Amino acid sequence: MRQSTLLLVAVAVMACVGGAFADSAYILASKSILNNYLVENMDITIQYSLFNIGEGAASSIQLLDYFPQEGFNIVAGSTSAKWDHLAAGANVTHLVVVRPLSHGRYNFTFGQVSYLETADASDPVVALTSAPGVQQIYPFNDYDRQYASHILQWAVFAVATAVLVGGPAFLYLGSRAKYVAVAAEEKNRKQR
Ligand SMILES: *[C@@H]1O[C@H](CO)[C@@H](O)[C@H](O)[C@H]1NC(C)=O
Ligand SMILES: *[C@@H]1O[C@H](CO)[C@@H](O)[C@H](O)[C@H]1NC(C)=O
């Protein structure tokens, strides 16, 4: 009898502890670069995604990142963001557009996220986002030479393709129209 009472108490305590964990938020955060090519003096879009994989809502969420002023201009958005609330299973994203002032290799490090994992938590949890890592930022002149001339090449290619594909198609459509007209005339004549 006494043993089973103890067991019940133990189970109840475990349920309480489990319950406390089950109600707390747990945020996974990623930081990613949306551009395929990173080029000096051209916009780079950085996306932060926060996903609450916990069982409870997070509150007082703060995202904080940093780009050295001597290396980057902030073109749009901000390197920090705040949200009051992030429900369990919910996502939020944040974008910032930066422009690198020079070329070369740059280590894109992690941002920082802090939040309260339960409504009555007093100390915030501090987590790190993923980090894109070392990336090559190309000189603007290289980019200009390679891609501007490609745009011209693509335009020439597009015109050439239009003539090659479009030419026979026009001929076909033209002769088909003539054929249809002749057939219709024939039909009219027969009906009269
Ligand atoms: C939140 O993001 C994750 C990972 O990208 C995704 O699997 C999940 O479906 C998203 N949830 C909602 C509610 O959009
Ligand atoms: C990039 O920065 C991170 C964070 O500071 C560091 O851990 C990592 O070693 C750096 N990578 C390189 C290749 O320097």
mmCIF file with all atom_site columns, C-alpha atoms in Angstrom, residues 17-189:
data_model
loop_
_atom_site.group_PDB
_atom_site.id
_atom_site.type_symbol
_atom_site.label_atom_id
_atom_site.label_alt_id
_atom_site.label_comp_id
_atom_site.label_asym_id
_atom_site.label_entity_id
_atom_site.label_seq_id
_atom_site.pdbx_PDB_ins_code
_atom_site.Cartn_x
_atom_site.Cartn_y
_atom_site.Cartn_z
_atom_site.occupancy
_atom_site.B_iso_or_equiv
_atom_site.pdbx_formal_charge
_atom_site.auth_seq_id
_atom_site.auth_comp_id
_atom_site.auth_asym_id
_atom_site.auth_atom_id
_atom_site.pdbx_PDB_model_num
ATOM 1   C CA . VAL A 1 17  ? 8.273   18.136 -14.734  1.00 0.00 ? 17  VAL A CA 1
ATOM 2   C CA . GLY A 1 18  ? 7.290   16.778 -18.127  1.00 0.00 ? 18  GLY A CA 1
ATOM 3   C CA . GLY A 1 19  ? 4.434   19.270 -18.235  1.00 0.00 ? 19  GLY A CA 1
ATOM 4   C CA . ALA A 1 20  ? 6.745   22.192 -17.511  1.00 0.00 ? 20  ALA A CA 1
ATOM 5   C CA . PHE A 1 21  ? 9.008   21.188 -20.391  1.00 0.00 ? 21  PHE A CA 1
ATOM 6   C CA . ALA A 1 22  ? 6.089   20.506 -22.655  1.00 0.00 ? 22  ALA A CA 1
ATOM 7   C CA . ASP A 1 23  ? 4.855   24.069 -22.233  1.00 0.00 ? 23  ASP A CA 1
ATOM 8   C CA . SER A 1 24  ? 8.045   25.833 -23.133  1.00 0.00 ? 24  SER A CA 1
ATOM 9   C CA . ALA A 1 25  ? 9.136   27.309 -26.409  1.00 0.00 ? 25  ALA A CA 1
ATOM 10  C CA . TYR A 1 26  ? 12.198  26.211 -28.332  1.00 0.00 ? 26  TYR A CA 1
ATOM 11  C CA . ILE A 1 27  ? 13.299  28.349 -31.240  1.00 0.00 ? 27  ILE A CA 1
ATOM 12  C CA . LEU A 1 28  ? 15.457  27.173 -34.110  1.00 0.00 ? 28  LEU A CA 1
ATOM 13  C CA . ALA A 1 29  ? 16.892  30.043 -36.119  1.00 0.00 ? 29  ALA A CA 1
ATOM 14  C CA . SER A 1 30  ? 18.598  30.072 -39.477  1.00 0.00 ? 30  SER A CA 1
ATOM 15  C CA . LYS A 1 31  ? 20.445  32.812 -41.286  1.00 0.00 ? 31  LYS A CA 1
ATOM 16  C CA . SER A 1 32  ? 20.764  32.426 -45.023  1.00 0.00 ? 32  SER A CA 1
ATOM 17  C CA . ILE A 1 33  ? 21.908  34.411 -48.016  1.00 0.00 ? 33  ILE A CA 1
ATOM 18  C CA . LEU A 1 34  ? 19.309  34.578 -50.771  1.00 0.00 ? 34  LEU A CA 1
ATOM 19  C CA . ASN A 1 35  ? 21.684  35.652 -53.578  1.00 0.00 ? 35  ASN A CA 1
ATOM 20  C CA . ASN A 1 36  ? 23.495  33.177 -55.814  1.00 0.00 ? 36  ASN A CA 1
ATOM 21  C CA . TYR A 1 37  ? 26.391  35.540 -56.431  1.00 0.00 ? 37  TYR A CA 1
ATOM 22  C CA . LEU A 1 38  ? 27.778  38.049 -53.987  1.00 0.00 ? 38  LEU A CA 1
ATOM 23  C CA . VAL A 1 39  ? 29.175  41.102 -55.694  1.00 0.00 ? 39  VAL A CA 1
ATOM 24  C CA . GLU A 1 40  ? 30.900  44.190 -54.376  1.00 0.00 ? 40  GLU A CA 1
ATOM 25  C CA . ASN A 1 41  ? 28.524  47.200 -54.222  1.00 0.00 ? 41  ASN A CA 1
ATOM 26  C CA . MET A 1 42  ? 25.487  45.107 -55.066  1.00 0.00 ? 42  MET A CA 1
ATOM 27  C CA . ASP A 1 43  ? 22.607  44.183 -52.791  1.00 0.00 ? 43  ASP A CA 1
ATOM 28  C CA . ILE A 1 44  ? 22.816  41.032 -50.720  1.00 0.00 ? 44  ILE A CA 1
ATOM 29  C CA . THR A 1 45  ? 19.616  39.837 -49.056  1.00 0.00 ? 45  THR A CA 1
ATOM 30  C CA . ILE A 1 46  ? 19.993  38.026 -45.771  1.00 0.00 ? 46  ILE A CA 1
ATOM 31  C CA . GLN A 1 47  ? 17.042  36.075 -44.443  1.00 0.00 ? 47  GLN A CA 1
ATOM 32  C CA . TYR A 1 48  ? 16.551  35.050 -40.835  1.00 0.00 ? 48  TYR A CA 1
ATOM 33  C CA . SER A 1 49  ? 13.951  32.368 -40.145  1.00 0.00 ? 49  SER A CA 1
ATOM 34  C CA . LEU A 1 50  ? 12.788  31.584 -36.632  1.00 0.00 ? 50  LEU A CA 1
ATOM 35  C CA . PHE A 1 51  ? 10.806  28.407 -36.071  1.00 0.00 ? 51  PHE A CA 1
ATOM 36  C CA . ASN A 1 52  ? 9.328   27.596 -32.662  1.00 0.00 ? 52  ASN A CA 1
ATOM 37  C CA . ILE A 1 53  ? 9.560   23.795 -32.451  1.00 0.00 ? 53  ILE A CA 1
ATOM 38  C CA . GLY A 1 54  ? 8.572   23.856 -28.749  1.00 0.00 ? 54  GLY A CA 1
ATOM 39  C CA . GLU A 1 55  ? 5.184   23.085 -27.230  1.00 0.00 ? 55  GLU A CA 1
ATOM 40  C CA . GLY A 1 56  ? 4.565   26.565 -25.853  1.00 0.00 ? 56  GLY A CA 1
ATOM 41  C CA . ALA A 1 57  ? 4.676   30.130 -27.106  1.00 0.00 ? 57  ALA A CA 1
ATOM 42  C CA . ALA A 1 58  ? 7.868   32.170 -26.922  1.00 0.00 ? 58  ALA A CA 1
ATOM 43  C CA . SER A 1 59  ? 7.739   35.809 -25.892  1.00 0.00 ? 59  SER A CA 1
ATOM 44  C CA . SER A 1 60  ? 9.981   38.886 -25.951  1.00 0.00 ? 60  SER A CA 1
ATOM 45  C CA . ILE A 1 61  ? 11.892  37.538 -28.937  1.00 0.00 ? 61  ILE A CA 1
ATOM 46  C CA . GLN A 1 62  ? 14.861  39.543 -30.095  1.00 0.00 ? 62  GLN A CA 1
ATOM 47  C CA . LEU A 1 63  ? 17.065  38.973 -33.096  1.00 0.00 ? 63  LEU A CA 1
ATOM 48  C CA . LEU A 1 64  ? 20.406  40.683 -33.181  1.00 0.00 ? 64  LEU A CA 1
ATOM 49  C CA . ASP A 1 65  ? 23.030  40.590 -35.902  1.00 0.00 ? 65  ASP A CA 1
ATOM 50  C CA . TYR A 1 66  ? 25.941  42.714 -36.882  1.00 0.00 ? 66  TYR A CA 1
ATOM 51  C CA . PHE A 1 67  ? 27.719  43.803 -40.059  1.00 0.00 ? 67  PHE A CA 1
ATOM 52  C CA . PRO A 1 68  ? 30.899  45.833 -39.647  1.00 0.00 ? 68  PRO A CA 1
ATOM 53  C CA . GLN A 1 69  ? 30.292  49.422 -40.705  1.00 0.00 ? 69  GLN A CA 1
ATOM 54  C CA . GLU A 1 70  ? 33.592  49.629 -42.580  1.00 0.00 ? 70  GLU A CA 1
ATOM 55  C CA . GLY A 1 71  ? 32.656  46.601 -44.720  1.00 0.00 ? 71  GLY A CA 1
ATOM 56  C CA . PHE A 1 72  ? 28.929  46.975 -45.375  1.00 0.00 ? 72  PHE A CA 1
ATOM 57  C CA . ASN A 1 73  ? 26.156  49.492 -45.908  1.00 0.00 ? 73  ASN A CA 1
ATOM 58  C CA . ILE A 1 74  ? 22.712  48.572 -44.647  1.00 0.00 ? 74  ILE A CA 1
ATOM 59  C CA . VAL A 1 75  ? 20.486  49.280 -47.656  1.00 0.00 ? 75  VAL A CA 1
ATOM 60  C CA . ALA A 1 76  ? 17.090  48.157 -46.359  1.00 0.00 ? 76  ALA A CA 1
ATOM 61  C CA . GLY A 1 77  ? 15.730  46.732 -43.155  1.00 0.00 ? 77  GLY A CA 1
ATOM 62  C CA . SER A 1 78  ? 17.624  46.352 -39.964  1.00 0.00 ? 78  SER A CA 1
ATOM 63  C CA . THR A 1 79  ? 20.110  43.915 -38.464  1.00 0.00 ? 79  THR A CA 1
ATOM 64  C CA . SER A 1 80  ? 17.861  43.556 -35.441  1.00 0.00 ? 80  SER A CA 1
ATOM 65  C CA . ALA A 1 81  ? 14.203  42.701 -34.963  1.00 0.00 ? 81  ALA A CA 1
ATOM 66  C CA . LYS A 1 82  ? 11.717  42.123 -32.150  1.00 0.00 ? 82  LYS A CA 1
ATOM 67  C CA . TRP A 1 83  ? 8.555   40.093 -31.825  1.00 0.00 ? 83  TRP A CA 1
ATOM 68  C CA . ASP A 1 84  ? 6.253   40.000 -28.786  1.00 0.00 ? 84  ASP A CA 1
ATOM 69  C CA . HIS A 1 85  ? 5.103   36.471 -29.373  1.00 0.00 ? 85  HIS A CA 1
ATOM 70  C CA . LEU A 1 86  ? 5.793   33.338 -31.400  1.00 0.00 ? 86  LEU A CA 1
ATOM 71  C CA . ALA A 1 87  ? 3.244   30.559 -31.031  1.00 0.00 ? 87  ALA A CA 1
ATOM 72  C CA . ALA A 1 88  ? 4.253   26.890 -30.875  1.00 0.00 ? 88  ALA A CA 1
ATOM 73  C CA . GLY A 1 89  ? 4.821   25.583 -34.408  1.00 0.00 ? 89  GLY A CA 1
ATOM 74  C CA . ALA A 1 90  ? 4.890   29.075 -35.901  1.00 0.00 ? 90  ALA A CA 1
ATOM 75  C CA . ASN A 1 91  ? 7.564   30.785 -37.998  1.00 0.00 ? 91  ASN A CA 1
ATOM 76  C CA . VAL A 1 92  ? 8.653   34.331 -38.536  1.00 0.00 ? 92  VAL A CA 1
ATOM 77  C CA . THR A 1 93  ? 11.170  35.643 -41.028  1.00 0.00 ? 93  THR A CA 1
ATOM 78  C CA . HIS A 1 94  ? 13.159  38.820 -41.172  1.00 0.00 ? 94  HIS A CA 1
ATOM 79  C CA . LEU A 1 95  ? 15.108  40.313 -44.062  1.00 0.00 ? 95  LEU A CA 1
ATOM 80  C CA . VAL A 1 96  ? 17.944  42.762 -44.233  1.00 0.00 ? 96  VAL A CA 1
ATOM 81  C CA . VAL A 1 97  ? 19.607  44.008 -47.411  1.00 0.00 ? 97  VAL A CA 1
ATOM 82  C CA . VAL A 1 98  ? 23.283  44.895 -47.173  1.00 0.00 ? 98  VAL A CA 1
ATOM 83  C CA . ARG A 1 99  ? 25.828  46.062 -49.731  1.00 0.00 ? 99  ARG A CA 1
ATOM 84  C CA . PRO A 1 100 ? 29.468  44.981 -49.366  1.00 0.00 ? 100 PRO A CA 1
ATOM 85  C CA . LEU A 1 101 ? 31.879  47.861 -49.915  1.00 0.00 ? 101 LEU A CA 1
ATOM 86  C CA . SER A 1 102 ? 34.737  45.679 -51.122  1.00 0.00 ? 102 SER A CA 1
ATOM 87  C CA . HIS A 1 103 ? 35.432  42.267 -52.592  1.00 0.00 ? 103 HIS A CA 1
ATOM 88  C CA . GLY A 1 104 ? 37.213  39.221 -51.225  1.00 0.00 ? 104 GLY A CA 1
ATOM 89  C CA . ARG A 1 105 ? 36.341  36.432 -48.848  1.00 0.00 ? 105 ARG A CA 1
ATOM 90  C CA . TYR A 1 106 ? 34.033  37.295 -45.993  1.00 0.00 ? 106 TYR A CA 1
ATOM 91  C CA . ASN A 1 107 ? 32.972  35.141 -43.060  1.00 0.00 ? 107 ASN A CA 1
ATOM 92  C CA . PHE A 1 108 ? 29.221  35.566 -42.571  1.00 0.00 ? 108 PHE A CA 1
ATOM 93  C CA . THR A 1 109 ? 28.879  34.559 -38.927  1.00 0.00 ? 109 THR A CA 1
ATOM 94  C CA . PHE A 1 110 ? 25.817  33.757 -36.854  1.00 0.00 ? 110 PHE A CA 1
ATOM 95  C CA . GLY A 1 111 ? 23.215  36.132 -35.472  1.00 0.00 ? 111 GLY A CA 1
ATOM 96  C CA . GLN A 1 112 ? 21.816  35.862 -31.976  1.00 0.00 ? 112 GLN A CA 1
ATOM 97  C CA . VAL A 1 113 ? 18.271  35.199 -30.837  1.00 0.00 ? 113 VAL A CA 1
ATOM 98  C CA . SER A 1 114 ? 17.005  35.637 -27.292  1.00 0.00 ? 114 SER A CA 1
ATOM 99  C CA . TYR A 1 115 ? 13.542  34.840 -25.977  1.00 0.00 ? 115 TYR A CA 1
ATOM 100 C CA . LEU A 1 116 ? 11.532  33.827 -22.925  1.00 0.00 ? 116 LEU A CA 1
ATOM 101 C CA . GLU A 1 117 ? 10.687  30.140 -23.170  1.00 0.00 ? 117 GLU A CA 1
ATOM 102 C CA . THR A 1 118 ? 7.610   30.445 -20.928  1.00 0.00 ? 118 THR A CA 1
ATOM 103 C CA . ALA A 1 119 ? 5.392   33.419 -20.097  1.00 0.00 ? 119 ALA A CA 1
ATOM 104 C CA . ASP A 1 120 ? 6.690   33.527 -16.505  1.00 0.00 ? 120 ASP A CA 1
ATOM 105 C CA . ALA A 1 121 ? 10.370  32.883 -17.233  1.00 0.00 ? 121 ALA A CA 1
ATOM 106 C CA . SER A 1 122 ? 12.606  35.603 -15.815  1.00 0.00 ? 122 SER A CA 1
ATOM 107 C CA . ASP A 1 123 ? 15.818  34.970 -17.756  1.00 0.00 ? 123 ASP A CA 1
ATOM 108 C CA . PRO A 1 124 ? 15.875  34.847 -21.531  1.00 0.00 ? 124 PRO A CA 1
ATOM 109 C CA . VAL A 1 125 ? 17.272  31.891 -23.433  1.00 0.00 ? 125 VAL A CA 1
ATOM 110 C CA . VAL A 1 126 ? 20.042  32.926 -25.805  1.00 0.00 ? 126 VAL A CA 1
ATOM 111 C CA . ALA A 1 127 ? 20.479  30.938 -29.012  1.00 0.00 ? 127 ALA A CA 1
ATOM 112 C CA . LEU A 1 128 ? 22.515  31.358 -32.164  1.00 0.00 ? 128 LEU A CA 1
ATOM 113 C CA . THR A 1 129 ? 21.318  31.266 -35.741  1.00 0.00 ? 129 THR A CA 1
ATOM 114 C CA . SER A 1 130 ? 23.053  29.110 -38.300  1.00 0.00 ? 130 SER A CA 1
ATOM 115 C CA . ALA A 1 131 ? 25.889  30.862 -40.124  1.00 0.00 ? 131 ALA A CA 1
ATOM 116 C CA . PRO A 1 132 ? 26.376  31.061 -43.904  1.00 0.00 ? 132 PRO A CA 1
ATOM 117 C CA . GLY A 1 133 ? 30.166  30.961 -43.301  1.00 0.00 ? 133 GLY A CA 1
ATOM 118 C CA . VAL A 1 134 ? 32.942  32.115 -45.580  1.00 0.00 ? 134 VAL A CA 1
ATOM 119 C CA . GLN A 1 135 ? 31.720  33.393 -48.942  1.00 0.00 ? 135 GLN A CA 1
ATOM 120 C CA . GLN A 1 136 ? 33.450  34.933 -51.925  1.00 0.00 ? 136 GLN A CA 1
ATOM 121 C CA . ILE A 1 137 ? 32.391  38.484 -52.763  1.00 0.00 ? 137 ILE A CA 1
ATOM 122 C CA . TYR A 1 138 ? 33.287  39.158 -56.398  1.00 0.00 ? 138 TYR A CA 1
ATOM 123 C CA . PRO A 1 139 ? 34.727  42.428 -57.687  1.00 0.00 ? 139 PRO A CA 1
ATOM 124 C CA . PHE A 1 140 ? 32.105  44.545 -59.409  1.00 0.00 ? 140 PHE A CA 1
ATOM 125 C CA . ASN A 1 141 ? 34.168  44.810 -62.641  1.00 0.00 ? 141 ASN A CA 1
ATOM 126 C CA . ASP A 1 142 ? 34.366  41.029 -63.038  1.00 0.00 ? 142 ASP A CA 1
ATOM 127 C CA . TYR A 1 143 ? 30.641  40.771 -62.571  1.00 0.00 ? 143 TYR A CA 1
ATOM 128 C CA . ASP A 1 144 ? 30.008  43.570 -65.031  1.00 0.00 ? 144 ASP A CA 1
ATOM 129 C CA . ARG A 1 145 ? 32.244  42.024 -67.689  1.00 0.00 ? 145 ARG A CA 1
ATOM 130 C CA . GLN A 1 146 ? 30.830  38.526 -67.321  1.00 0.00 ? 146 GLN A CA 1
ATOM 131 C CA . TYR A 1 147 ? 27.154  39.198 -66.847  1.00 0.00 ? 147 TYR A CA 1
ATOM 132 C CA . ALA A 1 148 ? 26.571  42.400 -68.791  1.00 0.00 ? 148 ALA A CA 1
ATOM 133 C CA . SER A 1 149 ? 28.096  40.817 -71.914  1.00 0.00 ? 149 SER A CA 1
ATOM 134 C CA . HIS A 1 150 ? 26.050  37.671 -71.261  1.00 0.00 ? 150 HIS A CA 1
ATOM 135 C CA . ILE A 1 151 ? 22.889  39.721 -71.268  1.00 0.00 ? 151 ILE A CA 1
ATOM 136 C CA . LEU A 1 152 ? 23.823  40.973 -74.768  1.00 0.00 ? 152 LEU A CA 1
ATOM 137 C CA . GLN A 1 153 ? 24.623  37.404 -75.847  1.00 0.00 ? 153 GLN A CA 1
ATOM 138 C CA . TRP A 1 154 ? 21.292  36.207 -74.490  1.00 0.00 ? 154 TRP A CA 1
ATOM 139 C CA . ALA A 1 155 ? 19.472  38.960 -76.359  1.00 0.00 ? 155 ALA A CA 1
ATOM 140 C CA . VAL A 1 156 ? 21.161  37.960 -79.644  1.00 0.00 ? 156 VAL A CA 1
ATOM 141 C CA . PHE A 1 157 ? 20.394  34.313 -78.900  1.00 0.00 ? 157 PHE A CA 1
ATOM 142 C CA . ALA A 1 158 ? 16.769  35.123 -78.122  1.00 0.00 ? 158 ALA A CA 1
ATOM 143 C CA . VAL A 1 159 ? 16.320  36.993 -81.413  1.00 0.00 ? 159 VAL A CA 1
ATOM 144 C CA . ALA A 1 160 ? 18.041  34.221 -83.368  1.00 0.00 ? 160 ALA A CA 1
ATOM 145 C CA . THR A 1 161 ? 15.871  31.588 -81.670  1.00 0.00 ? 161 THR A CA 1
ATOM 146 C CA . ALA A 1 162 ? 12.723  33.588 -82.348  1.00 0.00 ? 162 ALA A CA 1
ATOM 147 C CA . VAL A 1 163 ? 13.585  33.688 -86.062  1.00 0.00 ? 163 VAL A CA 1
ATOM 148 C CA . LEU A 1 164 ? 14.479  29.991 -86.185  1.00 0.00 ? 164 LEU A CA 1
ATOM 149 C CA . VAL A 1 165 ? 11.423  28.809 -84.278  1.00 0.00 ? 165 VAL A CA 1
ATOM 150 C CA . GLY A 1 166 ? 9.097   31.621 -85.253  1.00 0.00 ? 166 GLY A CA 1
ATOM 151 C CA . GLY A 1 167 ? 9.914   31.579 -88.992  1.00 0.00 ? 167 GLY A CA 1
ATOM 152 C CA . PRO A 1 168 ? 8.600   28.082 -89.742  1.00 0.00 ? 168 PRO A CA 1
ATOM 153 C CA . ALA A 1 169 ? 5.717   28.659 -87.343  1.00 0.00 ? 169 ALA A CA 1
ATOM 154 C CA . PHE A 1 170 ? 4.649   31.762 -89.288  1.00 0.00 ? 170 PHE A CA 1
ATOM 155 C CA . LEU A 1 171 ? 4.952   29.829 -92.523  1.00 0.00 ? 171 LEU A CA 1
ATOM 156 C CA . TYR A 1 172 ? 2.906   26.982 -91.076  1.00 0.00 ? 172 TYR A CA 1
ATOM 157 C CA . LEU A 1 173 ? 0.251   29.271 -89.655  1.00 0.00 ? 173 LEU A CA 1
ATOM 158 C CA . GLY A 1 174 ? 0.125   31.172 -92.918  1.00 0.00 ? 174 GLY A CA 1
ATOM 159 C CA . SER A 1 175 ? -0.347  28.067 -95.047  1.00 0.00 ? 175 SER A CA 1
ATOM 160 C CA . ARG A 1 176 ? -2.787  26.603 -92.550  1.00 0.00 ? 176 ARG A CA 1
ATOM 161 C CA . ALA A 1 177 ? -4.881  29.762 -92.702  1.00 0.00 ? 177 ALA A CA 1
ATOM 162 C CA . LYS A 1 178 ? -4.875  29.571 -96.480  1.00 0.00 ? 178 LYS A CA 1
ATOM 163 C CA . TYR A 1 179 ? -5.838  25.899 -96.370  1.00 0.00 ? 179 TYR A CA 1
ATOM 164 C CA . VAL A 1 180 ? -8.650  26.536 -93.913  1.00 0.00 ? 180 VAL A CA 1
ATOM 165 C CA . ALA A 1 181 ? -9.924  29.393 -96.101  1.00 0.00 ? 181 ALA A CA 1
ATOM 166 C CA . VAL A 1 182 ? -9.844  27.190 -99.198  1.00 0.00 ? 182 VAL A CA 1
ATOM 167 C CA . ALA A 1 183 ? -11.596 24.363 -97.366  1.00 0.00 ? 183 ALA A CA 1
ATOM 168 C CA . ALA A 1 184 ? -14.305 26.734 -96.133  1.00 0.00 ? 184 ALA A CA 1
ATOM 169 C CA . GLU A 1 185 ? -14.850 28.075 -99.638  1.00 0.00 ? 185 GLU A CA 1
ATOM 170 C CA . GLU A 1 186 ? -15.096 24.548 -100.975 1.00 0.00 ? 186 GLU A CA 1
ATOM 171 C CA . LYS A 1 187 ? -17.670 23.680 -98.316  1.00 0.00 ? 187 LYS A CA 1
ATOM 172 C CA . ASN A 1 188 ? -19.722 26.793 -99.113  1.00 0.00 ? 188 ASN A CA 1
ATOM 173 C CA . ARG A 1 189 ? -19.676 25.992 -102.798 1.00 0.00 ? 189 ARG A CA 1
#
